[in-house]
PDB file of C-alpha atoms in Angstrom:
ATOM      1  CA  ALA O   1      90.319  84.745 110.492  1.00  0.00           C
ATOM      2  CA  VAL O   2      86.643  85.682 110.708  1.00  0.00           C
ATOM      3  CA  GLN O   3      85.452  85.809 114.295  1.00  0.00           C
ATOM      4  CA  VAL O   4      81.961  84.647 115.250  1.00  0.00           C
ATOM      5  CA  ARG O   5      80.663  86.539 118.275  1.00  0.00           C
ATOM      6  CA  SER O   6      77.692  86.316 120.601  1.00  0.00           C
ATOM      7  CA  ASP O   7      75.322  89.264 121.159  1.00  0.00           C
ATOM      8  CA  ASP O   8      77.540  90.621 123.951  1.00  0.00           C
ATOM      9  CA  GLY O   9      80.636  90.526 121.715  1.00  0.00           C
ATOM     10  CA  THR O  10      82.244  87.406 123.143  1.00  0.00           C
ATOM     11  CA  ILE O  11      84.244  85.427 120.598  1.00  0.00           C
ATOM     12  CA  ILE O  12      82.687  81.986 120.336  1.00  0.00           C
ATOM     13  CA  ALA O  13      84.474  80.720 117.228  1.00  0.00           C
ATOM     14  CA  GLU O  14      86.917  81.655 114.520  1.00  0.00           C
ATOM     15  CA  ALA O  15      86.381  80.668 110.919  1.00  0.00           C
ATOM     16  CA  ALA O  16      89.386  80.020 108.756  1.00  0.00           C
ATOM     17  CA  ALA O  17      87.244  80.137 105.635  1.00  0.00           C
ATOM     18  CA  ILE O  18      83.984  81.620 104.412  1.00  0.00           C
ATOM     19  CA  GLU O  19      82.229  79.794 101.580  1.00  0.00           C
ATOM     20  CA  VAL O  20      79.335  81.127  99.528  1.00  0.00           C
ATOM     21  CA  ARG O  21      77.309  79.057  97.082  1.00  0.00           C
ATOM     22  CA  GLU O  22      74.608  80.068  94.608  1.00  0.00           C
ATOM     23  CA  CYS O  23      71.695  77.652  94.981  1.00  0.00           C
ATOM     24  CA  GLU O  24      68.973  77.546  92.328  1.00  0.00           C
ATOM     25  CA  GLY O  25      66.872  74.871  94.007  1.00  0.00           C
ATOM     26  CA  GLN O  26      66.357  73.310  97.392  1.00  0.00           C
ATOM     27  CA  ASP O  27      69.469  71.150  97.277  1.00  0.00           C
ATOM     28  CA  GLN O  28      72.175  73.471  98.574  1.00  0.00           C
ATOM     29  CA  ASP O  29      74.820  70.778  98.171  1.00  0.00           C
ATOM     30  CA  GLN O  30      74.504  71.233  94.401  1.00  0.00           C
ATOM     31  CA  GLY O  31      75.129  74.977  94.576  1.00  0.00           C
ATOM     32  CA  LYS O  32      77.967  76.672  92.719  1.00  0.00           C
ATOM     33  CA  LEU O  33      80.859  77.821  94.882  1.00  0.00           C
ATOM     34  CA  VAL O  34      81.644  81.488  94.156  1.00  0.00           C
ATOM     35  CA  GLU O  35      84.729  83.560  94.861  1.00  0.00           C
ATOM     36  CA  VAL O  36      84.145  86.121  97.608  1.00  0.00           C
ATOM     37  CA  LYS O  37      85.923  89.036  99.239  1.00  0.00           C
ATOM     38  CA  VAL O  38      85.531  89.327 103.021  1.00  0.00           C
ATOM     39  CA  THR O  39      86.030  92.752 104.624  1.00  0.00           C
ATOM     40  CA  GLU O  40      85.780  93.464 108.352  1.00  0.00           C
ATOM     41  CA  GLU O  41      83.650  96.501 109.216  1.00  0.00           C
ATOM     42  CA  ALA O  42      83.668  96.270 113.026  1.00  0.00           C
ATOM     43  CA  ALA O  43      84.108  93.629 115.702  1.00  0.00           C
ATOM     44  CA  GLY O  44      81.883  90.744 114.723  1.00  0.00           C
ATOM     45  CA  ARG O  45      80.589  92.368 111.501  1.00  0.00           C
ATOM     46  CA  TYR O  46      81.845  91.476 108.024  1.00  0.00           C
ATOM     47  CA  VAL O  47      80.938  92.321 104.451  1.00  0.00           C
ATOM     48  CA  VAL O  48      81.037  89.383 102.064  1.00  0.00           C
ATOM     49  CA  ALA O  49      81.066  90.565  98.445  1.00  0.00           C
ATOM     50  CA  TYR O  50      81.095  88.719  95.149  1.00  0.00           C
ATOM     51  CA  LYS O  51      80.339  89.308  91.476  1.00  0.00           C
ATOM     52  CA  VAL O  52      76.867  88.140  90.520  1.00  0.00           C
ATOM     53  CA  GLU O  53      76.677  86.207  87.259  1.00  0.00           C
ATOM     54  CA  GLY O  54      73.127  84.944  87.550  1.00  0.00           C
ATOM     55  CA  LYS O  55      69.864  86.873  87.264  1.00  0.00           C
ATOM     56  CA  GLY O  56      66.557  87.080  89.070  1.00  0.00           C
ATOM     57  CA  LYS O  57      66.031  85.516  92.469  1.00  0.00           C
ATOM     58  CA  LEU O  58      69.018  83.645  93.905  1.00  0.00           C
ATOM     59  CA  LYS O  59      69.638  81.714  97.080  1.00  0.00           C
ATOM     60  CA  LEU O  60      72.989  82.147  98.757  1.00  0.00           C
ATOM     61  CA  GLN O  61      74.304  79.550 101.172  1.00  0.00           C
ATOM     62  CA  VAL O  62      76.915  81.119 103.480  1.00  0.00           C
ATOM     63  CA  MET O  63      79.145  78.783 105.499  1.00  0.00           C
ATOM     64  CA  ALA O  64      81.885  79.347 108.073  1.00  0.00           C
ATOM     65  CA  ASN O  65      84.204  76.382 108.676  1.00  0.00           C
ATOM     66  CA  GLY O  66      81.757  74.077 106.909  1.00  0.00           C
ATOM     67  CA  ALA O  67      78.685  75.094 108.933  1.00  0.00           C
ATOM     68  CA  GLU O  68      75.937  77.417 107.728  1.00  0.00           C
ATOM     69  CA  ILE O  69      75.659  80.745 109.489  1.00  0.00           C
ATOM     70  CA  CYS O  70      72.377  81.889 111.026  1.00  0.00           C
ATOM     71  CA  ASN O  71      69.488  82.341 108.536  1.00  0.00           C
ATOM     72  CA  SER O  72      71.413  80.775 105.647  1.00  0.00           C
ATOM     73  CA  PRO O  73      70.479  80.263 102.842  1.00  0.00           C
ATOM     74  CA  PHE O  74      69.575  83.862 102.031  1.00  0.00           C
ATOM     75  CA  THR O  75      67.275  84.853  99.183  1.00  0.00           C
ATOM     76  CA  ILE O  76      68.476  87.860  97.189  1.00  0.00           C
ATOM     77  CA  LEU O  77      66.741  89.837  94.465  1.00  0.00           C
ATOM     78  CA  LEU O  78      68.825  91.322  91.677  1.00  0.00           C
ATOM     79  CA  ARG O  79      68.288  94.894  90.505  1.00  0.00           C
ATOM     80  CA  VAL O  80      69.558  96.877  87.549  1.00  0.00           C
ATOM     81  CA  GLU O  81      69.282 100.605  86.868  1.00  0.00           C
ATOM     82  CA  LEU O  82      68.272 101.358  83.281  1.00  0.00           C
ATOM     83  CA  LYS O  83      68.952 104.946  82.198  1.00  0.00           C
ATOM     84  CA  MET O  84      67.670 106.512  79.000  1.00  0.00           C
ATOM     85  CA  GLU O  85      70.141 108.217  76.681  1.00  0.00           C
ATOM     86  CA  SER O  86      67.668 108.693  73.824  1.00  0.00           C
ATOM     87  CA  ALA O  87      64.055 107.645  73.299  1.00  0.00           C
ATOM     88  CA  PHE O  88      63.716 103.947  72.451  1.00  0.00           C
ATOM     89  CA  ASP O  89      67.417 103.241  72.792  1.00  0.00           C
ATOM     90  CA  THR O  90      68.716  99.842  73.890  1.00  0.00           C
ATOM     91  CA  ASN O  91      68.768 100.800  77.588  1.00  0.00           C
ATOM     92  CA  GLY O  92      65.051 100.368  78.237  1.00  0.00           C
ATOM     93  CA  VAL O  93      63.097  97.830  80.267  1.00  0.00           C
ATOM     94  CA  PHE O  94      61.516  95.961  77.362  1.00  0.00           C
ATOM     95  CA  HIS O  95      64.779  95.756  75.462  1.00  0.00           C
ATOM     96  CA  HIS O  96      66.487  94.497  78.626  1.00  0.00           C
ATOM     97  CA  ILE O  97      63.815  91.845  79.191  1.00  0.00           C
ATOM     98  CA  GLY O  98      63.633  90.955  75.491  1.00  0.00           C
ATOM     99  CA  THR O  99      67.382  90.331  75.333  1.00  0.00           C
ATOM    100  CA  ALA O 100      67.580  88.680  78.782  1.00  0.00           C
ATOM    101  CA  GLY O 101      69.938  91.382  79.936  1.00  0.00           C
ATOM    102  CA  GLY O 102      71.911  91.388  76.687  1.00  0.00           C
ATOM    103  CA  SER O 103      72.544  87.644  76.598  1.00  0.00           C
ATOM    104  CA  ARG O 104      70.465  86.876  73.473  1.00  0.00           C
ATOM    105  CA  ALA O 105      68.997  88.471  70.359  1.00  0.00           C
ATOM    106  CA  PHE O 106      65.879  90.533  71.025  1.00  0.00           C
ATOM    107  CA  GLN O 107      62.628  88.614  71.420  1.00  0.00           C
ATOM    108  CA  ASN O 108      59.355  90.453  71.845  1.00  0.00           C
ATOM    109  CA  PRO O 109      58.748  90.089  75.605  1.00  0.00           C
ATOM    110  CA  HIS O 110      54.975  89.844  75.155  1.00  0.00           C
ATOM    111  CA  ASP O 111      55.306  87.048  72.600  1.00  0.00           C
ATOM    112  CA  SER O 112      57.830  85.206  74.788  1.00  0.00           C
ATOM    113  CA  GLY O 113      55.524  85.461  77.824  1.00  0.00           C
ATOM    114  CA  ASP O 114      57.922  87.482  79.961  1.00  0.00           C
ATOM    115  CA  VAL O 115      55.382  90.334  80.111  1.00  0.00           C
ATOM    116  CA  CYS O 116      51.724  90.591  79.133  1.00  0.00           C
ATOM    117  CA  VAL O 117      50.149  93.500  77.238  1.00  0.00           C
ATOM    118  CA  THR O 118      46.405  94.094  77.628  1.00  0.00           C
ATOM    119  CA  LEU O 119      44.058  96.787  76.320  1.00  0.00           C
ATOM    120  CA  SER O 120      40.697  98.085  77.481  1.00  0.00           C
ATOM    121  CA  ASN O 121      39.496  96.927  74.066  1.00  0.00           C
ATOM    122  CA  LEU O 122      41.223  96.194  70.772  1.00  0.00           C
ATOM    123  CA  HIS O 123      40.304  97.718  67.438  1.00  0.00           C
ATOM    124  CA  SER O 124      43.375  96.765  65.433  1.00  0.00           C
ATOM    125  CA  GLY O 125      46.992  95.756  65.765  1.00  0.00           C
ATOM    126  CA  HIS O 126      48.951  93.225  67.800  1.00  0.00           C
ATOM    127  CA  PRO O 127      49.254  93.898  71.565  1.00  0.00           C
ATOM    128  CA  GLY O 128      52.909  92.862  71.536  1.00  0.00           C
ATOM    129  CA  SER O 129      53.791  95.798  69.262  1.00  0.00           C
ATOM    130  CA  LEU O 130      53.476  98.075  72.315  1.00  0.00           C
ATOM    131  CA  VAL O 131      56.669  96.598  73.804  1.00  0.00           C
ATOM    132  CA  HIS O 132      58.562  95.826  70.602  1.00  0.00           C
ATOM    133  CA  SER O 133      61.235  98.316  71.566  1.00  0.00           C
ATOM    134  CA  ASN O 134      63.588  98.001  68.601  1.00  0.00           C
ATOM    135  CA  GLN O 135      61.110  98.973  65.898  1.00  0.00           C
ATOM    136  CA  ASN O 136      62.134 102.294  64.364  1.00  0.00           C
ATOM    137  CA  TYR O 137      58.683 103.282  63.176  1.00  0.00           C
ATOM    138  CA  GLY O 138      55.396 103.319  65.041  1.00  0.00           C
ATOM    139  CA  ALA O 139      53.115 100.327  64.705  1.00  0.00           C
ATOM    140  CA  GLN O 140      49.356 100.666  64.492  1.00  0.00           C
ATOM    141  CA  LEU O 141      47.897  99.582  67.818  1.00  0.00           C
ATOM    142  CA  LEU O 142      44.419 101.014  68.382  1.00  0.00           C
ATOM    143  CA  THR O 143      41.659 100.660  70.913  1.00  0.00           C
ATOM    144  CA  LYS O 144      38.033 101.046  69.943  1.00  0.00           C
ATOM    145  CA  ASN O 145      36.395 104.469  69.907  1.00  0.00           C
ATOM    146  CA  GLN O 146      35.541 104.553  73.603  1.00  0.00           C
ATOM    147  CA  PRO O 147      36.373 107.003  76.429  1.00  0.00           C
ATOM    148  CA  GLN O 148      38.909 106.140  79.123  1.00  0.00           C
ATOM    149  CA  SER O 149      40.654 103.644  76.858  1.00  0.00           C
ATOM    150  CA  TRP O 150      43.941 102.226  78.119  1.00  0.00           C
ATOM    151  CA  MET O 151      46.918 100.028  77.273  1.00  0.00           C
ATOM    152  CA  ALA O 152      48.682  98.188  80.104  1.00  0.00           C
ATOM    153  CA  VAL O 153      51.736  96.002  80.661  1.00  0.00           C
ATOM    154  CA  ASP O 154      51.990  93.331  83.353  1.00  0.00           C
ATOM    155  CA  LEU O 155      55.691  92.883  84.160  1.00  0.00           C
ATOM    156  CA  LYS O 156      54.946  89.525  85.824  1.00  0.00           C
ATOM    157  CA  SER O 157      58.068  88.528  87.795  1.00  0.00           C
ATOM    158  CA  PHE O 158      59.641  91.986  87.335  1.00  0.00           C
ATOM    159  CA  ARG O 159      59.069  95.197  89.281  1.00  0.00           C
ATOM    160  CA  LEU O 160      59.961  98.682  88.113  1.00  0.00           C
ATOM    161  CA  SER O 161      60.636 101.891  89.990  1.00  0.00           C
ATOM    162  CA  PRO O 162      60.101 104.159  86.957  1.00  0.00           C
ATOM    163  CA  ARG O 163      62.241 107.233  86.275  1.00  0.00           C
ATOM    164  CA  THR O 164      61.608 107.997  82.587  1.00  0.00           C
ATOM    165  CA  TYR O 165      59.321 106.736  79.843  1.00  0.00           C
ATOM    166  CA  CYS O 166      58.779 107.322  76.158  1.00  0.00           C
ATOM    167  CA  LEU O 167      55.961 106.839  73.677  1.00  0.00           C
ATOM    168  CA  ARG O 168      55.864 106.613  69.903  1.00  0.00           C
ATOM    169  CA  ALA O 169      52.966 107.840  67.766  1.00  0.00           C
ATOM    170  CA  CYS O 170      51.217 105.108  65.799  1.00  0.00           C
ATOM    171  CA  THR O 171      50.824 105.069  62.019  1.00  0.00           C
ATOM    172  CA  SER O 172      47.065 105.816  62.102  1.00  0.00           C
ATOM    173  CA  GLY O 173      47.375 109.376  63.409  1.00  0.00           C
ATOM    174  CA  PHE O 174      45.192 108.757  66.470  1.00  0.00           C
ATOM    175  CA  THR O 175      47.713 110.382  68.778  1.00  0.00           C
ATOM    176  CA  PRO O 176      46.885 110.997  72.452  1.00  0.00           C
ATOM    177  CA  THR O 177      47.223 114.508  73.842  1.00  0.00           C
ATOM    178  CA  CYS O 178      45.589 113.972  77.242  1.00  0.00           C
ATOM    179  CA  TRP O 179      46.617 110.898  79.209  1.00  0.00           C
ATOM    180  CA  ARG O 180      48.109 109.556  82.415  1.00  0.00           C
ATOM    181  CA  LEU O 181      50.925 107.137  83.029  1.00  0.00           C
ATOM    182  CA  GLN O 182      49.821 104.972  85.947  1.00  0.00           C
ATOM    183  CA  GLY O 183      51.356 102.222  88.061  1.00  0.00           C
ATOM    184  CA  SER O 184      49.761  99.449  90.093  1.00  0.00           C
ATOM    185  CA  HIS O 185      50.815  96.640  92.387  1.00  0.00           C
ATOM    186  CA  ASP O 186      47.793  94.430  91.660  1.00  0.00           C
ATOM    187  CA  GLY O 187      46.345  95.641  88.348  1.00  0.00           C
ATOM    188  CA  THR O 188      43.238  96.970  90.093  1.00  0.00           C
ATOM    189  CA  THR O 189      44.205 100.039  92.126  1.00  0.00           C
ATOM    190  CA  TRP O 190      46.169 102.571  90.107  1.00  0.00           C
ATOM    191  CA  THR O 191      48.499 105.419  91.052  1.00  0.00           C
ATOM    192  CA  SER O 192      49.032 108.299  88.623  1.00  0.00           C
ATOM    193  CA  LEU O 193      52.739 108.830  87.969  1.00  0.00           C
ATOM    194  CA  ARG O 194      52.492 111.616  85.400  1.00  0.00           C
ATOM    195  CA  GLU O 195      49.555 113.481  83.864  1.00  0.00           C
ATOM    196  CA  HIS O 196      49.485 115.117  80.437  1.00  0.00           C
ATOM    197  CA  ASN O 197      46.978 117.755  79.353  1.00  0.00           C
ATOM    198  CA  ASN O 198      47.022 118.941  75.733  1.00  0.00           C
ATOM    199  CA  ASP O 199      50.516 117.540  75.285  1.00  0.00           C
ATOM    200  CA  GLN O 200      51.393 117.945  71.590  1.00  0.00           C
ATOM    201  CA  GLN O 201      54.793 116.272  71.562  1.00  0.00           C
ATOM    202  CA  LEU O 202      53.582 113.189  69.680  1.00  0.00           C
ATOM    203  CA  CYS O 203      51.611 115.142  67.073  1.00  0.00           C
ATOM    204  CA  ALA O 204      54.386 115.849  64.565  1.00  0.00           C
ATOM    205  CA  GLY O 205      53.480 112.770  62.539  1.00  0.00           C
ATOM    206  CA  PRO O 206      53.397 108.954  62.528  1.00  0.00           C
ATOM    207  CA  GLY O 207      56.370 107.434  64.317  1.00  0.00           C
ATOM    208  CA  THR O 208      57.170 110.569  66.337  1.00  0.00           C
ATOM    209  CA  ALA O 209      58.814 109.681  69.651  1.00  0.00           C
ATOM    210  CA  ALA O 210      58.965 111.723  72.850  1.00  0.00           C
ATOM    211  CA  SER O 211      60.066 111.103  76.433  1.00  0.00           C
ATOM    212  CA  TRP O 212      59.167 112.369  79.894  1.00  0.00           C
ATOM    213  CA  THR O 213      60.632 112.100  83.385  1.00  0.00           C
ATOM    214  CA  ILE O 214      58.774 110.758  86.411  1.00  0.00           C
ATOM    215  CA  GLU O 215      59.452 112.546  89.673  1.00  0.00           C
ATOM    216  CA  GLY O 216      58.623 111.950  93.309  1.00  0.00           C
ATOM    217  CA  ARG O 217      58.305 108.146  93.087  1.00  0.00           C
ATOM    218  CA  GLU O 218      61.810 107.074  94.075  1.00  0.00           C
ATOM    219  CA  GLY O 219      61.825 103.753  95.882  1.00  0.00           C
ATOM    220  CA  GLU O 220      58.286 102.761  94.822  1.00  0.00           C
ATOM    221  CA  SER O 221      58.093  99.817  92.434  1.00  0.00           C
ATOM    222  CA  PHE O 222      55.196  98.573  90.327  1.00  0.00           C
ATOM    223  CA  ARG O 223      54.283  95.353  88.570  1.00  0.00           C
ATOM    224  CA  HIS O 224      51.690  96.953  86.270  1.00  0.00           C
ATOM    225  CA  LEU O 225      52.060 100.119  84.151  1.00  0.00           C
ATOM    226  CA  ARG O 226      49.460 101.614  81.839  1.00  0.00           C
ATOM    227  CA  ILE O 227      48.610 104.550  79.590  1.00  0.00           C
ATOM    228  CA  LEU O 228      45.081 105.859  80.329  1.00  0.00           C
ATOM    229  CA  GLN O 229      43.489 108.307  77.906  1.00  0.00           C
ATOM    230  CA  THR O 230      41.724 110.963  79.990  1.00  0.00           C
ATOM    231  CA  SER O 231      40.251 113.219  77.314  1.00  0.00           C
ATOM    232  CA  ALA O 232      39.869 112.780  73.596  1.00  0.00           C
ATOM    233  CA  LYS O 233      41.514 114.973  71.011  1.00  0.00           C
ATOM    234  CA  MET O 234      39.178 117.687  69.642  1.00  0.00           C
ATOM    235  CA  GLY O 235      36.501 116.726  72.178  1.00  0.00           C
ATOM    236  CA  TRP O 236      35.343 113.449  70.663  1.00  0.00           C
ATOM    237  CA  ASN O 237      35.954 109.939  71.927  1.00  0.00           C
ATOM    238  CA  GLN O 238      38.703 108.928  69.565  1.00  0.00           C
ATOM    239  CA  PRO O 239      40.532 105.608  69.843  1.00  0.00           C
ATOM    240  CA  LEU O 240      43.745 105.487  71.839  1.00  0.00           C
ATOM    241  CA  GLY O 241      46.589 104.855  69.428  1.00  0.00           C
ATOM    242  CA  CYS O 242      50.167 104.048  70.341  1.00  0.00           C
ATOM    243  CA  GLY O 243      53.129 102.907  68.280  1.00  0.00           C
ATOM    244  CA  GLY O 244      55.343 101.876  71.188  1.00  0.00           C
ATOM    245  CA  LEU O 245      56.141 102.264  74.874  1.00  0.00           C
ATOM    246  CA  GLU O 246      59.493 102.043  76.628  1.00  0.00           C
ATOM    247  CA  LEU O 247      60.260 102.460  80.314  1.00  0.00           C
ATOM    248  CA  TYR O 248      63.405 103.253  82.278  1.00  0.00           C
ATOM    249  CA  GLY O 249      64.276 103.078  85.960  1.00  0.00           C
ATOM    250  CA  VAL O 250      65.317 100.527  88.575  1.00  0.00           C
ATOM    251  CA  LEU O 251      64.206  97.051  87.482  1.00  0.00           C
ATOM    252  CA  SER O 252      64.160  94.102  89.848  1.00  0.00           C
ATOM    253  CA  GLN O 253      63.542  90.471  88.933  1.00  0.00           C
ATOM    254  CA  GLY O 254      62.635  87.364  90.835  1.00  0.00           C
ATOM    255  CA  HIS O 255      59.315  88.326  92.438  1.00  0.00           C
ATOM    256  CA  ASP O 256      56.633  85.712  92.965  1.00  0.00           C
ATOM    257  CA  ASN O 257      54.540  85.780  89.787  1.00  0.00           C
ATOM    258  CA  ARG O 258      51.132  86.042  91.419  1.00  0.00           C
TER     259      ARG O 258
END
């Protein structure tokens, strides 16, 4: 039996059964009863574990002998760690979002509204091509010929603690060599996550892909990510061109989309 204790350790009740329900709305009575494993850690402390089948933000109603325990229902936020094996593989953030965690065929997450791609200005191309992770060849997405051009992704209800990212050169040949990967909580104030100066890894030709690690940002999550061109190739204000972006790290879902 599970013992319910007061702050001083006195047993005030014993529960013959612990019930946990997943509640999507306000009506907890309509929640789905889930199978749980209860393990005692110490007097009055228990770990209740179960296999999560949902996604995003869930409410859990926890009951002992038919009565809710203190602070129930609890809101939980699901997280998944996405690790890169090769650049633009199927383990990335945009592939995960586009397939709803592998439960459907890939849909471009910008076109579906799950994320939103914006640019400082648009010369040519479709913004959604930046996050179309399963294309094998770089698209042509270009900003106008202006300094400090950028391409950004709003993850909306998702947050990412980034660990690795990759870029693909676009078909036009306007390949960045000096840029920063930046993150933001609000889309206004930006934090530089990695800086590149005269980085030639994307210059082998159209469609070339390369990846980089992000260090020193463990535990910090961002809603907005962007590529900011800091200096133009050959000293002139060329457009920023990119044939694709993919991100990897710890992704959480269920945040308030504001």
